[in-house]
C-alpha positions as protocol buffer text, in pm:
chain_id: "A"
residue {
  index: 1
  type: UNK
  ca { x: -819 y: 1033 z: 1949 }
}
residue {
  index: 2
  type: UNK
  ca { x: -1007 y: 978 z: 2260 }
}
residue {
  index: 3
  type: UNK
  ca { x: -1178 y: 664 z: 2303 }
}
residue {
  index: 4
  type: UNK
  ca { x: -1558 y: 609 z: 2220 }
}
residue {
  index: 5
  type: UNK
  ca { x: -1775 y: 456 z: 2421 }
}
residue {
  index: 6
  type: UNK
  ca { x: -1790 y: 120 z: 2362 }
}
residue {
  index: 7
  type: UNK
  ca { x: -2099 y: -25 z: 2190 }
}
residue {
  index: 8
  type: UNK
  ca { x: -2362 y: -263 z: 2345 }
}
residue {
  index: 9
  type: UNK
  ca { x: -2521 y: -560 z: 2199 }
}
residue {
  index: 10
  type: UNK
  ca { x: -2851 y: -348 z: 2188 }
}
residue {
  index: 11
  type: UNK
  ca { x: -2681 y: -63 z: 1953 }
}
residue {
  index: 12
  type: UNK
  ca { x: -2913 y: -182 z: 1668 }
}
residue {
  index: 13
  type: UNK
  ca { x: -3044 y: 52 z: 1409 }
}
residue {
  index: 14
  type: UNK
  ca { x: -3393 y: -66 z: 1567 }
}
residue {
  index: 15
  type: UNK
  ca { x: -3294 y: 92 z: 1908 }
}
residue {
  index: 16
  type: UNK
  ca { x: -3149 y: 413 z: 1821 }
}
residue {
  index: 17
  type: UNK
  ca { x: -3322 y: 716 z: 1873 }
}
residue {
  index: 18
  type: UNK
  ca { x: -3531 y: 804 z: 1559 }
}
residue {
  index: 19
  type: UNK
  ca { x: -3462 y: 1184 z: 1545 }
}
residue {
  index: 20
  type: UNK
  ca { x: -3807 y: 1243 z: 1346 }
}
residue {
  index: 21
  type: UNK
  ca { x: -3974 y: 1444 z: 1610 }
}
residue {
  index: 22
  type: UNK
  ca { x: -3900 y: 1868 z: 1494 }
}
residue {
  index: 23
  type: UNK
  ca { x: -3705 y: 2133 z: 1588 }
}
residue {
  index: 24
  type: UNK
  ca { x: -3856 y: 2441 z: 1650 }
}
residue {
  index: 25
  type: UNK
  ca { x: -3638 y: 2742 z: 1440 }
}
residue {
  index: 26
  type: UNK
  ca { x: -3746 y: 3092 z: 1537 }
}
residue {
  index: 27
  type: UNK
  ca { x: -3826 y: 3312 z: 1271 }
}
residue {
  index: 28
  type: UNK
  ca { x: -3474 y: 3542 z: 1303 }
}
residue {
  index: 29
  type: UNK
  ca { x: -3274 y: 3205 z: 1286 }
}
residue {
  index: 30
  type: UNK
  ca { x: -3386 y: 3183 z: 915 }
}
residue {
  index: 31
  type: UNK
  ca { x: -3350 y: 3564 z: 877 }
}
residue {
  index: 32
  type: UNK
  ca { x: -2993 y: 3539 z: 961 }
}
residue {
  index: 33
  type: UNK
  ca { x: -2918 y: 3196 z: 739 }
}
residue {
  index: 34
  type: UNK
  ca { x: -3029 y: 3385 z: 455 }
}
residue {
  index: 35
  type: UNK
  ca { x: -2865 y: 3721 z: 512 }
}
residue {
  index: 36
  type: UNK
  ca { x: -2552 y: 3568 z: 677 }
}
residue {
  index: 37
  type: UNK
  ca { x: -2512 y: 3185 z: 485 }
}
residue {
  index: 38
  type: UNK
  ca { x: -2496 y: 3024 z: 790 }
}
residue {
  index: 39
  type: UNK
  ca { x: -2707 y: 2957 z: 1120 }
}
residue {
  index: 40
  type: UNK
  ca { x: -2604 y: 2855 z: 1451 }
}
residue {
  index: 41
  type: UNK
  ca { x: -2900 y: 2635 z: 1627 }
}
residue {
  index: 42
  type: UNK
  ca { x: -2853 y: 2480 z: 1992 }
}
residue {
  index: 43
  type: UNK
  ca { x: -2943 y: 2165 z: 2082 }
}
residue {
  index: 44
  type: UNK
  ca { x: -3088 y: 2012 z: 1745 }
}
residue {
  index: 45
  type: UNK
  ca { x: -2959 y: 1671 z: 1899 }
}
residue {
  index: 46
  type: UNK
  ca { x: -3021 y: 1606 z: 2252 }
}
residue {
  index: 47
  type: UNK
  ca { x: -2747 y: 1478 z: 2488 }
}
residue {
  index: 48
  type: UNK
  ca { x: -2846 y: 1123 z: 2502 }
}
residue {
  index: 49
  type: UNK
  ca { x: -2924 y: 1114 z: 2152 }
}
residue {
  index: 50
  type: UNK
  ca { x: -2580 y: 1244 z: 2059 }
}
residue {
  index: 51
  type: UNK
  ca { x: -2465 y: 934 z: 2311 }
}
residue {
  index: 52
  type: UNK
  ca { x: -2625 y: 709 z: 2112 }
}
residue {
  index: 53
  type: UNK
  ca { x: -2471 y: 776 z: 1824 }
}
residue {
  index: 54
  type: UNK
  ca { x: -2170 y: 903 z: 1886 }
}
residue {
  index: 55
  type: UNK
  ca { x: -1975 y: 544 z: 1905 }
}
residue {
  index: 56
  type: UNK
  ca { x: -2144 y: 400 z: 1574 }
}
residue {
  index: 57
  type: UNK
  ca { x: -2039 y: 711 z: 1368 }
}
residue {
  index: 58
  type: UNK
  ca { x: -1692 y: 723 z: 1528 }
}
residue {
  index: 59
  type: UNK
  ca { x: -1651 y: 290 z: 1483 }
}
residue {
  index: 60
  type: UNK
  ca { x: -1727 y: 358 z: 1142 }
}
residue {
  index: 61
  type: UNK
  ca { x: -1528 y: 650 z: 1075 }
}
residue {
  index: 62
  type: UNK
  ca { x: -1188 y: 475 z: 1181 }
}
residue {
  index: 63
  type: UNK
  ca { x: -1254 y: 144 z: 1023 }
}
residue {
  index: 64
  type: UNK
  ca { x: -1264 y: 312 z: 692 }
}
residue {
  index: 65
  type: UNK
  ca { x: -996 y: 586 z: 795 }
}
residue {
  index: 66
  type: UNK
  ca { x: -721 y: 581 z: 486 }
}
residue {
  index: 67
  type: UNK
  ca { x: -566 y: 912 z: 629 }
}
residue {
  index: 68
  type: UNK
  ca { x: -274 y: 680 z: 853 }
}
residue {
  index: 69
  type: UNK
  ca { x: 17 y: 919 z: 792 }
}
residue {
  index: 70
  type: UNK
  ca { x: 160 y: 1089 z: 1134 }
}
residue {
  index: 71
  type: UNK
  ca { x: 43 y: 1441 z: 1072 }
}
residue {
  index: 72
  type: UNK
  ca { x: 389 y: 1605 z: 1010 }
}
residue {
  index: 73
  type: UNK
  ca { x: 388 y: 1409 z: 710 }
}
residue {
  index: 74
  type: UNK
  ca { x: 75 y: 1516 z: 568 }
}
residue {
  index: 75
  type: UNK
  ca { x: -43 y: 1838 z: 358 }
}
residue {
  index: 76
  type: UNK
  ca { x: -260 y: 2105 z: 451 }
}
residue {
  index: 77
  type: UNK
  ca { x: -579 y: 1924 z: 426 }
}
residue {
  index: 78
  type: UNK
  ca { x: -450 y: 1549 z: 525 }
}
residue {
  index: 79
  type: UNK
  ca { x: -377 y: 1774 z: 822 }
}
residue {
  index: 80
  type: UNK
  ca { x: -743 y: 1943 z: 875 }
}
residue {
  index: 81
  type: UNK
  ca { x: -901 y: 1630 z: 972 }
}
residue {
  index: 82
  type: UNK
  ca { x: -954 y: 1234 z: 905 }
}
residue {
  index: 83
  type: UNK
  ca { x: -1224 y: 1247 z: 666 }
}
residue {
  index: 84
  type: UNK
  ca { x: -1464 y: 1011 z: 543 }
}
residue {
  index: 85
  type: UNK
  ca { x: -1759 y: 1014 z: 346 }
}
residue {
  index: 86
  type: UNK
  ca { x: -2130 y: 823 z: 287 }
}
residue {
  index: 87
  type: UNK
  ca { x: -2108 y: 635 z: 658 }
}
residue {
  index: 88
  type: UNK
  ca { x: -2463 y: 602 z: 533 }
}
residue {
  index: 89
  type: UNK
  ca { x: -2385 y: 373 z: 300 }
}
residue {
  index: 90
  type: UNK
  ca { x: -2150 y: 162 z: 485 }
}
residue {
  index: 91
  type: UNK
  ca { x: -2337 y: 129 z: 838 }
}
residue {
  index: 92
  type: UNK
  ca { x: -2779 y: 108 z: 899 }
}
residue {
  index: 93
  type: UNK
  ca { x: -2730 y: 257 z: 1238 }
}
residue {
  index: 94
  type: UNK
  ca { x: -2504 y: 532 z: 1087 }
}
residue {
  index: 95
  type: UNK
  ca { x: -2815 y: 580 z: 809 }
}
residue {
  index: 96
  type: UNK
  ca { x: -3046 y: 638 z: 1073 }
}
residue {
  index: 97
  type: UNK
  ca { x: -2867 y: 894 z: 1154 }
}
residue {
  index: 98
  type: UNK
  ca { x: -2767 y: 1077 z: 844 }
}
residue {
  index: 99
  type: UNK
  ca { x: -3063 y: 1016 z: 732 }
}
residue {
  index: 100
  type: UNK
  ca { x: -3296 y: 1177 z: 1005 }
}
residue {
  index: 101
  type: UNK
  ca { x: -3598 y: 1392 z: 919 }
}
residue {
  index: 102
  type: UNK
  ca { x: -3563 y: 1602 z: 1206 }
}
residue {
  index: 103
  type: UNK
  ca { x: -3225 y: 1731 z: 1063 }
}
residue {
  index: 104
  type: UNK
  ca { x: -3352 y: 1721 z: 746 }
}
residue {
  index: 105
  type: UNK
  ca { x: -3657 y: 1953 z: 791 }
}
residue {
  index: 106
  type: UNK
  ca { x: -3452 y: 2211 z: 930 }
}
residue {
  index: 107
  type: UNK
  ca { x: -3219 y: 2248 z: 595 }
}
residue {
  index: 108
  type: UNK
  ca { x: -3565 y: 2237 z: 401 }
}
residue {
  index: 109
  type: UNK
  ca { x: -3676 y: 2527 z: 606 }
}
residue {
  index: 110
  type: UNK
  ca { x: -3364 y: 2733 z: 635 }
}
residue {
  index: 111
  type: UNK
  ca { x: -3346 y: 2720 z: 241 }
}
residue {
  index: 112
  type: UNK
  ca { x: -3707 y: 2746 z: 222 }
}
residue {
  index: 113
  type: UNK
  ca { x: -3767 y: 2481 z: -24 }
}
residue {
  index: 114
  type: UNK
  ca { x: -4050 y: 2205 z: -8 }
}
residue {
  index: 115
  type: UNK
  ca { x: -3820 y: 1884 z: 7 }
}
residue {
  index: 116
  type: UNK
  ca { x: -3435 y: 1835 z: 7 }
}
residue {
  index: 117
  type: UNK
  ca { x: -3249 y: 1461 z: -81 }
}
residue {
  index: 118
  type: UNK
  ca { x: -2908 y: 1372 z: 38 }
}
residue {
  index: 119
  type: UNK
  ca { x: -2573 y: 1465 z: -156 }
}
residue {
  index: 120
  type: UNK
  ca { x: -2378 y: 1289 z: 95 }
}
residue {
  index: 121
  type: UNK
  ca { x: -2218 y: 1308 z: 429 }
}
residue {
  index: 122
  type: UNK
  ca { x: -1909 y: 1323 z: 614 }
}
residue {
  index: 123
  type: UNK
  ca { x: -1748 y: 1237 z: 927 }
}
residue {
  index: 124
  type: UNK
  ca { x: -1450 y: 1514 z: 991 }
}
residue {
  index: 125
  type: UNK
  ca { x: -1223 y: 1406 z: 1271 }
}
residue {
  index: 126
  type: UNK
  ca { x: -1004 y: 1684 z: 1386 }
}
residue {
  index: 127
  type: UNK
  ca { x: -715 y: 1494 z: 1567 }
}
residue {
  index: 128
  type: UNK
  ca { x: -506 y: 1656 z: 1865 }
}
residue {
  index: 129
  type: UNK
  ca { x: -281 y: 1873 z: 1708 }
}
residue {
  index: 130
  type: UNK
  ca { x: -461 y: 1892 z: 1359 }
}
residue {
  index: 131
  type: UNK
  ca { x: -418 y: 2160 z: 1146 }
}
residue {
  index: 132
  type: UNK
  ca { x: -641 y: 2429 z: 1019 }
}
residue {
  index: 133
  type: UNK
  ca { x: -949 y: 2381 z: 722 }
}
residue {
  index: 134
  type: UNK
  ca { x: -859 y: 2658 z: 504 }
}
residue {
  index: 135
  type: UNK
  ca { x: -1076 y: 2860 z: 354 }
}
residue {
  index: 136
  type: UNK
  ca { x: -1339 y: 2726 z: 106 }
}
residue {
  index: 137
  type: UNK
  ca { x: -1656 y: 2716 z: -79 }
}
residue {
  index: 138
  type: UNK
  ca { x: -1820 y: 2374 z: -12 }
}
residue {
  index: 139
  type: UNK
  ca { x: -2044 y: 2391 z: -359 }
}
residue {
  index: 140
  type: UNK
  ca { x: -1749 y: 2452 z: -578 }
}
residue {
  index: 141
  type: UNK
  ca { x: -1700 y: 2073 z: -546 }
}
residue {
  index: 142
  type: UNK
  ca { x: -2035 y: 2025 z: -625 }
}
residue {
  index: 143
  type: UNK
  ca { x: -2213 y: 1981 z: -1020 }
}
residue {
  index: 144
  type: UNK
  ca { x: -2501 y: 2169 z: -899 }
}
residue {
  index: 145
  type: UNK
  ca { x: -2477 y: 2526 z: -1026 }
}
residue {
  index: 146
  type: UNK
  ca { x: -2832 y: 2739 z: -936 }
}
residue {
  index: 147
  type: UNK
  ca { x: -2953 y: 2491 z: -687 }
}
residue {
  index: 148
  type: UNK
  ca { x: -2979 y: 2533 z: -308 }
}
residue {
  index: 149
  type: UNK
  ca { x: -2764 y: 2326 z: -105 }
}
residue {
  index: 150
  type: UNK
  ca { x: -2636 y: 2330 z: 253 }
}
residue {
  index: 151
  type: UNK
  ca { x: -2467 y: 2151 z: 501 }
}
residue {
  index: 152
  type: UNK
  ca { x: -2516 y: 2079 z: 859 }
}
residue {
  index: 153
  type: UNK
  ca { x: -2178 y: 2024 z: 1080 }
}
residue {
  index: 154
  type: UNK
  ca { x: -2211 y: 1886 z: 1399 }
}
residue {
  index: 155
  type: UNK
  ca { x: -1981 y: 1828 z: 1692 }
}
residue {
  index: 156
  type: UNK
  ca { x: -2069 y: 1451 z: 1843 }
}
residue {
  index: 157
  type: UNK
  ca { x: -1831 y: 1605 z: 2169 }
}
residue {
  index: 158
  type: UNK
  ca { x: -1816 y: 1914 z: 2339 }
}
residue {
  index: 159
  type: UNK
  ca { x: -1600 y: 2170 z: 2161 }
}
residue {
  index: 160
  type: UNK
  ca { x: -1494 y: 2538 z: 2226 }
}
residue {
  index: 161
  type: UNK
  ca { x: -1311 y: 2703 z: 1943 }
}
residue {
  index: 162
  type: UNK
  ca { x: -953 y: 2618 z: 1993 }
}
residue {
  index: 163
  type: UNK
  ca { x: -1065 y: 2267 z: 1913 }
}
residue {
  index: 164
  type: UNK
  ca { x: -1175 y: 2424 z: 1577 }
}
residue {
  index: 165
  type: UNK
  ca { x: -1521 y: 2513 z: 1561 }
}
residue {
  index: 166
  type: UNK
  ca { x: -1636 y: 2738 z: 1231 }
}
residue {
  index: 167
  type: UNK
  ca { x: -1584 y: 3027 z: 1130 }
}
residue {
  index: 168
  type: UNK
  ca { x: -1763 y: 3188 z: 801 }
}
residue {
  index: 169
  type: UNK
  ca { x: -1733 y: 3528 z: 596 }
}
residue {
  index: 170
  type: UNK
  ca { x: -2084 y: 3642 z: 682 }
}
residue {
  index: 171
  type: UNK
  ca { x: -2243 y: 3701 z: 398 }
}
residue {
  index: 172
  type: UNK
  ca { x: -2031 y: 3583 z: 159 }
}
residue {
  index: 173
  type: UNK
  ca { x: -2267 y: 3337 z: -16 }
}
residue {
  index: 174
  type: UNK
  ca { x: -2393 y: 3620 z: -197 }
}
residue {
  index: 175
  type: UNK
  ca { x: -2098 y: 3573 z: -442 }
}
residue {
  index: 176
  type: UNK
  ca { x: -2219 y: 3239 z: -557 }
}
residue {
  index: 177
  type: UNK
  ca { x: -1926 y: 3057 z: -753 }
}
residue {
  index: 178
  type: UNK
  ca { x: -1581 y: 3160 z: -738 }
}
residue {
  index: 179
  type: UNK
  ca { x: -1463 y: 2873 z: -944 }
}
residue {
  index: 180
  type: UNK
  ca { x: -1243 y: 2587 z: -878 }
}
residue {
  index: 181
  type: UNK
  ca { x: -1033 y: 2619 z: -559 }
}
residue {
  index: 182
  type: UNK
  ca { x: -957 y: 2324 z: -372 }
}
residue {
  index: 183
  type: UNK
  ca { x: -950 y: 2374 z: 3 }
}
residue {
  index: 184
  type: UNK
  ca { x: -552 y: 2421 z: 0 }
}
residue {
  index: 185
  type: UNK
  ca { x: -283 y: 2692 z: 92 }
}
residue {
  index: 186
  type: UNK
  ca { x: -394 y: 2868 z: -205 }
}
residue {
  index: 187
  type: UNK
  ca { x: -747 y: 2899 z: -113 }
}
residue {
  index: 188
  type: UNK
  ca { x: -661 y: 3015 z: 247 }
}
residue {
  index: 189
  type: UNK
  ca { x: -484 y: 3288 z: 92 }
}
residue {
  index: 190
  type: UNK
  ca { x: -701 y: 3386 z: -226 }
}
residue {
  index: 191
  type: UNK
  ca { x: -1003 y: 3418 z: -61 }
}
residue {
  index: 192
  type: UNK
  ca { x: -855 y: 3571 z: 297 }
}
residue {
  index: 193
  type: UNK
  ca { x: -770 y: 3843 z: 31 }
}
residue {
  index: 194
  type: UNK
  ca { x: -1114 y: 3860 z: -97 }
}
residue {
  index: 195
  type: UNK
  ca { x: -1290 y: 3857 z: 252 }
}
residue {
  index: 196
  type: UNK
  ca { x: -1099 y: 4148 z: 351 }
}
residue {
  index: 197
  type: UNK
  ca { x: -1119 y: 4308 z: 33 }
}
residue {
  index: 198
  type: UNK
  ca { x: -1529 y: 4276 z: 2 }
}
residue {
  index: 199
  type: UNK
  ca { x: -1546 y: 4362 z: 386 }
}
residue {
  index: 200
  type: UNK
  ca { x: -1744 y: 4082 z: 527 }
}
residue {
  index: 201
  type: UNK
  ca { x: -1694 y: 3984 z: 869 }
}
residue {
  index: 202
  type: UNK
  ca { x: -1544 y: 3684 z: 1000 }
}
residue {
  index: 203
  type: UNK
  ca { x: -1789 y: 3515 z: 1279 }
}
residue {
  index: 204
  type: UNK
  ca { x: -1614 y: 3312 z: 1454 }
}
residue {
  index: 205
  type: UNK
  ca { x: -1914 y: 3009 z: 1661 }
}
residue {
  index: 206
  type: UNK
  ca { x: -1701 y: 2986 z: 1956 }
}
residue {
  index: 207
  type: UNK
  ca { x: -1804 y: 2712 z: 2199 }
}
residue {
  index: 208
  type: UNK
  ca { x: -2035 y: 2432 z: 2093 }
}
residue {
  index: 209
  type: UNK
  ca { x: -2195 y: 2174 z: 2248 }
}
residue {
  index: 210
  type: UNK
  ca { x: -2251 y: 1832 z: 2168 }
}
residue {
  index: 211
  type: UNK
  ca { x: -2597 y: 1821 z: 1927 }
}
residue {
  index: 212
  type: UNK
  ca { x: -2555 y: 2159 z: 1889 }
}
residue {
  index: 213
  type: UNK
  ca { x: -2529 y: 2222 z: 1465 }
}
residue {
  index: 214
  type: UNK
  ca { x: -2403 y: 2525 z: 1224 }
}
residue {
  index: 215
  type: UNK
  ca { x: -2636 y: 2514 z: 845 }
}
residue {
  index: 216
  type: UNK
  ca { x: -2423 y: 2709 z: 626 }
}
residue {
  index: 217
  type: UNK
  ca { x: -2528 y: 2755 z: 264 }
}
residue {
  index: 218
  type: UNK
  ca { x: -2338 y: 2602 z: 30 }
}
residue {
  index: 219
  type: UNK
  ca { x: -2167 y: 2929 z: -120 }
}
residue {
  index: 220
  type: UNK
  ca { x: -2049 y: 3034 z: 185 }
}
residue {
  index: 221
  type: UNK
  ca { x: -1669 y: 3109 z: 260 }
}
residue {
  index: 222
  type: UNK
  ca { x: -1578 y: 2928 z: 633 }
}
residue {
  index: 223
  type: UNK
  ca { x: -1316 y: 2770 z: 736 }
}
residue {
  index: 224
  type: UNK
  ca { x: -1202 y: 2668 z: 1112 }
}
residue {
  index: 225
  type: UNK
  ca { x: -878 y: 2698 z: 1304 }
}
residue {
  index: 226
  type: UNK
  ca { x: -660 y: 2393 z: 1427 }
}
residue {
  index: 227
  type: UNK
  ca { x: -724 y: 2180 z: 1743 }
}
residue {
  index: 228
  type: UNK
  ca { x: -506 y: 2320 z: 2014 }
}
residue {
  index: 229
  type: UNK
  ca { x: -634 y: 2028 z: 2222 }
}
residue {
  index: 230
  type: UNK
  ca { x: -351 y: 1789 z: 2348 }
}
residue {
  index: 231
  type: UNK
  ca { x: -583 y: 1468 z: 2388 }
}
residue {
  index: 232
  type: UNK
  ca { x: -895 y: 1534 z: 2248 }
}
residue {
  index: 233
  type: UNK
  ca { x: -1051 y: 1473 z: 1907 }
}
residue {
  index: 234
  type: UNK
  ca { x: -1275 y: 1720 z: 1741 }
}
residue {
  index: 235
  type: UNK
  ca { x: -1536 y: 1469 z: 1638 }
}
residue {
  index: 236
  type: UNK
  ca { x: -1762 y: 1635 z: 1405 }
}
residue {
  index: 237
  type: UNK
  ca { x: -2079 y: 1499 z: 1179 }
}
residue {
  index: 238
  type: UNK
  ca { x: -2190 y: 1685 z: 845 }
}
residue {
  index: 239
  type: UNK
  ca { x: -2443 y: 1616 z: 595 }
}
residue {
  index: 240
  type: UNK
  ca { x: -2501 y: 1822 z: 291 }
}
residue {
  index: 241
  type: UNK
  ca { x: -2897 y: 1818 z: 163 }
}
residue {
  index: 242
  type: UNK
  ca { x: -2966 y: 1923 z: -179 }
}
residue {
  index: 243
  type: UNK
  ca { x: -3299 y: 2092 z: -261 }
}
residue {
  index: 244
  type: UNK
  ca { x: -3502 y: 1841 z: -458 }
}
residue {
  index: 245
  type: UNK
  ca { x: -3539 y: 1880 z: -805 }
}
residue {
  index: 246
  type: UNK
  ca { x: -3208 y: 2025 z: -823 }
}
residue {
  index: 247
  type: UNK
  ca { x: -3029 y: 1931 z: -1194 }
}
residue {
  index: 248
  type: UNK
  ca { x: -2709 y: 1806 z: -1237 }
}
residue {
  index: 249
  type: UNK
  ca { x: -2526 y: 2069 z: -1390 }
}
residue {
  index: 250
  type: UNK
  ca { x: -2217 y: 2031 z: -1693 }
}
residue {
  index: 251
  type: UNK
  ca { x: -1863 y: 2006 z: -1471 }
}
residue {
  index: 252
  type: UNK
  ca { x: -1609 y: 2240 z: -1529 }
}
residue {
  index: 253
  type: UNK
  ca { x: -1328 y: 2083 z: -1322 }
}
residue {
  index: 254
  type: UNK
  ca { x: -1211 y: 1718 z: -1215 }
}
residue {
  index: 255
  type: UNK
  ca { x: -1334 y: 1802 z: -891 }
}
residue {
  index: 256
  type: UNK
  ca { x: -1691 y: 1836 z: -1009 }
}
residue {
  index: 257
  type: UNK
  ca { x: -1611 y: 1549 z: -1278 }
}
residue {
  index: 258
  type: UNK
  ca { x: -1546 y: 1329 z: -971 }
}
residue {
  index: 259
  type: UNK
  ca { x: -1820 y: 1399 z: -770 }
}
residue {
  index: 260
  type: UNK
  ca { x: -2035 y: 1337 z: -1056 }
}
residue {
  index: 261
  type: UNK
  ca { x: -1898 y: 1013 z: -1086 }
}
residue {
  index: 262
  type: UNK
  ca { x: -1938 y: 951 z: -674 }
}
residue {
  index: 263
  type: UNK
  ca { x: -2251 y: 1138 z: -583 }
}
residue {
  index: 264
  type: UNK
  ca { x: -2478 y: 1084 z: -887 }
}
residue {
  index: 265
  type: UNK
  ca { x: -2362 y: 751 z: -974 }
}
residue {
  index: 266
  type: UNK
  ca { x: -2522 y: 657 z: -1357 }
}
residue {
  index: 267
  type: UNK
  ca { x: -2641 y: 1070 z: -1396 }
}
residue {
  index: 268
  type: UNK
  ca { x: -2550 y: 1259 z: -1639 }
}
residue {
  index: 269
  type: UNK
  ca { x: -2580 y: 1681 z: -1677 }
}
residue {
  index: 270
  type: UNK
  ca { x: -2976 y: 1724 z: -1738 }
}
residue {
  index: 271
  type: UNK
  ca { x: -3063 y: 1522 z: -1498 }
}
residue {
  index: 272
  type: UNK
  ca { x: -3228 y: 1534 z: -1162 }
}
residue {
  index: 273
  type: UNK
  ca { x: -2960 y: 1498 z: -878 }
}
residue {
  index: 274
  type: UNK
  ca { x: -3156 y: 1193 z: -775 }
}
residue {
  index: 275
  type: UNK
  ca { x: -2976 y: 871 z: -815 }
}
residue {
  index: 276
  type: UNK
  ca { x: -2988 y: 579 z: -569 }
}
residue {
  index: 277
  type: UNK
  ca { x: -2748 y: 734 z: -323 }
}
residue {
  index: 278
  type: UNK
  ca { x: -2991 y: 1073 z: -290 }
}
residue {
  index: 279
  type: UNK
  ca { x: -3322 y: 939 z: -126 }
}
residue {
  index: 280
  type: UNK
  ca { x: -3517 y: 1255 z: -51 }
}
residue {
  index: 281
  type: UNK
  ca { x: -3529 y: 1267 z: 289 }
}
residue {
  index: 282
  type: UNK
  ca { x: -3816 y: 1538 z: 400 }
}
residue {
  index: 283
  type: UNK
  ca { x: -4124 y: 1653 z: 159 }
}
residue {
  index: 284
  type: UNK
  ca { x: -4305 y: 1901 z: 270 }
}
């Protein structure tokens, strides 16, 4: 992994950027999140803002890395990425981050709901030589059947695609819930059948910047291919917003049984997806 900067005494929460100010989506951004499942918008971080940041989220991500294995000893997914979740909850100055309204807005707007609250986030370290994120379905993890979720993924370093930026089935939200299918071998293979068979094209991102951000809904097929990169970490930021009033919905597999558990900690099926852990994070 290449290094991050190192932080400075005056790396408070207090002195980061506040990233409430908005982002200005164009009308045919929305168009195509909703007839596509995703969105591609360019610059919704700027470059010093990203440099702010960047070391806090990456200090935290490694001190609470459990994924240690050399990567030829690891599955499929140990070797997709270093992954680790709620940096929100473990850092102030990584809150102020995932919890920003600017960011926040634009998943209200791109779902077209009044307010959206936090499911939780995830740092998603590709390492040199890391495999690929087979295909998946974000929301089938998720115990929150008929409500509108999606997640924002953003690269905290310049990437082009052979460090594995996204790729999604456009359109393929439309399908809603295929069922359980953890992101695996298997679900590379079942649903690269059912891509091709339904006939959706795969857009591939290509190059992103820094700040720049993908909002894909949370039915959407995507996946992304390996980093090719010798030296250099694909350092990537996601946070997944859930519309508010949103119910917790019965689980149907461990997976969703586990999240529950995690995500919605004391909430049970009938209830809003509100606990502690999901402040609402833009109103309308």
């Amino acid at each position: 992994m290449t290094a991050a900067p190192a932080l400075t005494p005056s790396a408070t929460a207090g002195a980061l950027p506040d990233l409430s100010s908005d982002y200005a989506l164009a009308p045919e951004q929305v168009v195509h999140f909703r007839e596509k499942g995703y969105a591609l918008l360019r610059g919704i971080a700027d470059p010093d803002e990203v440099a702010a940041y960047r070391p806090i989220l990456g200090e935290v991500t490694m001190a609470h890395n459990k994924n240690t294995k050399p990567l030829a000893e690891r599955d499929t997914y140990g070797k997709a990425f270093i992954q680790v979740s709620n940096l929100f909850e473990m850092d102030a100055r990584a809150a102020k981050f995932t919890l920003a309204r600017r960011f926040a807005k634009v998943a209200a707007e791109l779902m077209g709901v009044d307010g959206v609250r936090i499911y939780h986030d995830q740092a998603l370290y590709k390492e040199p030589g890391g495999g690929h994120t087979p295909w998946h379905q974000d929301q089938q993890y998720w115990p929150l059947d008929g409500a509108r979720c999606v997640t924002l993924w953003m690269p905290l370093v310049d990437a082009d695609e052979s460090m594995g930026t996204m790729r999604f089935a456009a359109g393929s939200q439309a399908l809603g819930y295929l069922g359980p299918m953890n992101i695996s071998d298997d679900s590379e293979a079942m649903l690269s059948d059912l891509v091709a068979e339904k006939g959706y094209p795969v857009e591939a991102v290509g190059a992103m910047r820094a700040g720049d951000a993908t909002f894909h809904d949370g039915w959407t097929i995507h996946g992304a291919p390996g980093n090719t990169s010798p030296t250099t970490t694909r350092e990537v930021m996601t946070i997944i917003y859930v519309e508010d009033g949103a119910r917790i919905t019965p689980p149907d597999s461990p997976q969703r049984e586990n999240d529950l558990r995690r995500w919605f900690p004391g909430l049970a099926p009938g209830d809003p997806a509100a606990s502690q852990i999901n402040p609402l994070v833009y109103r309308k």
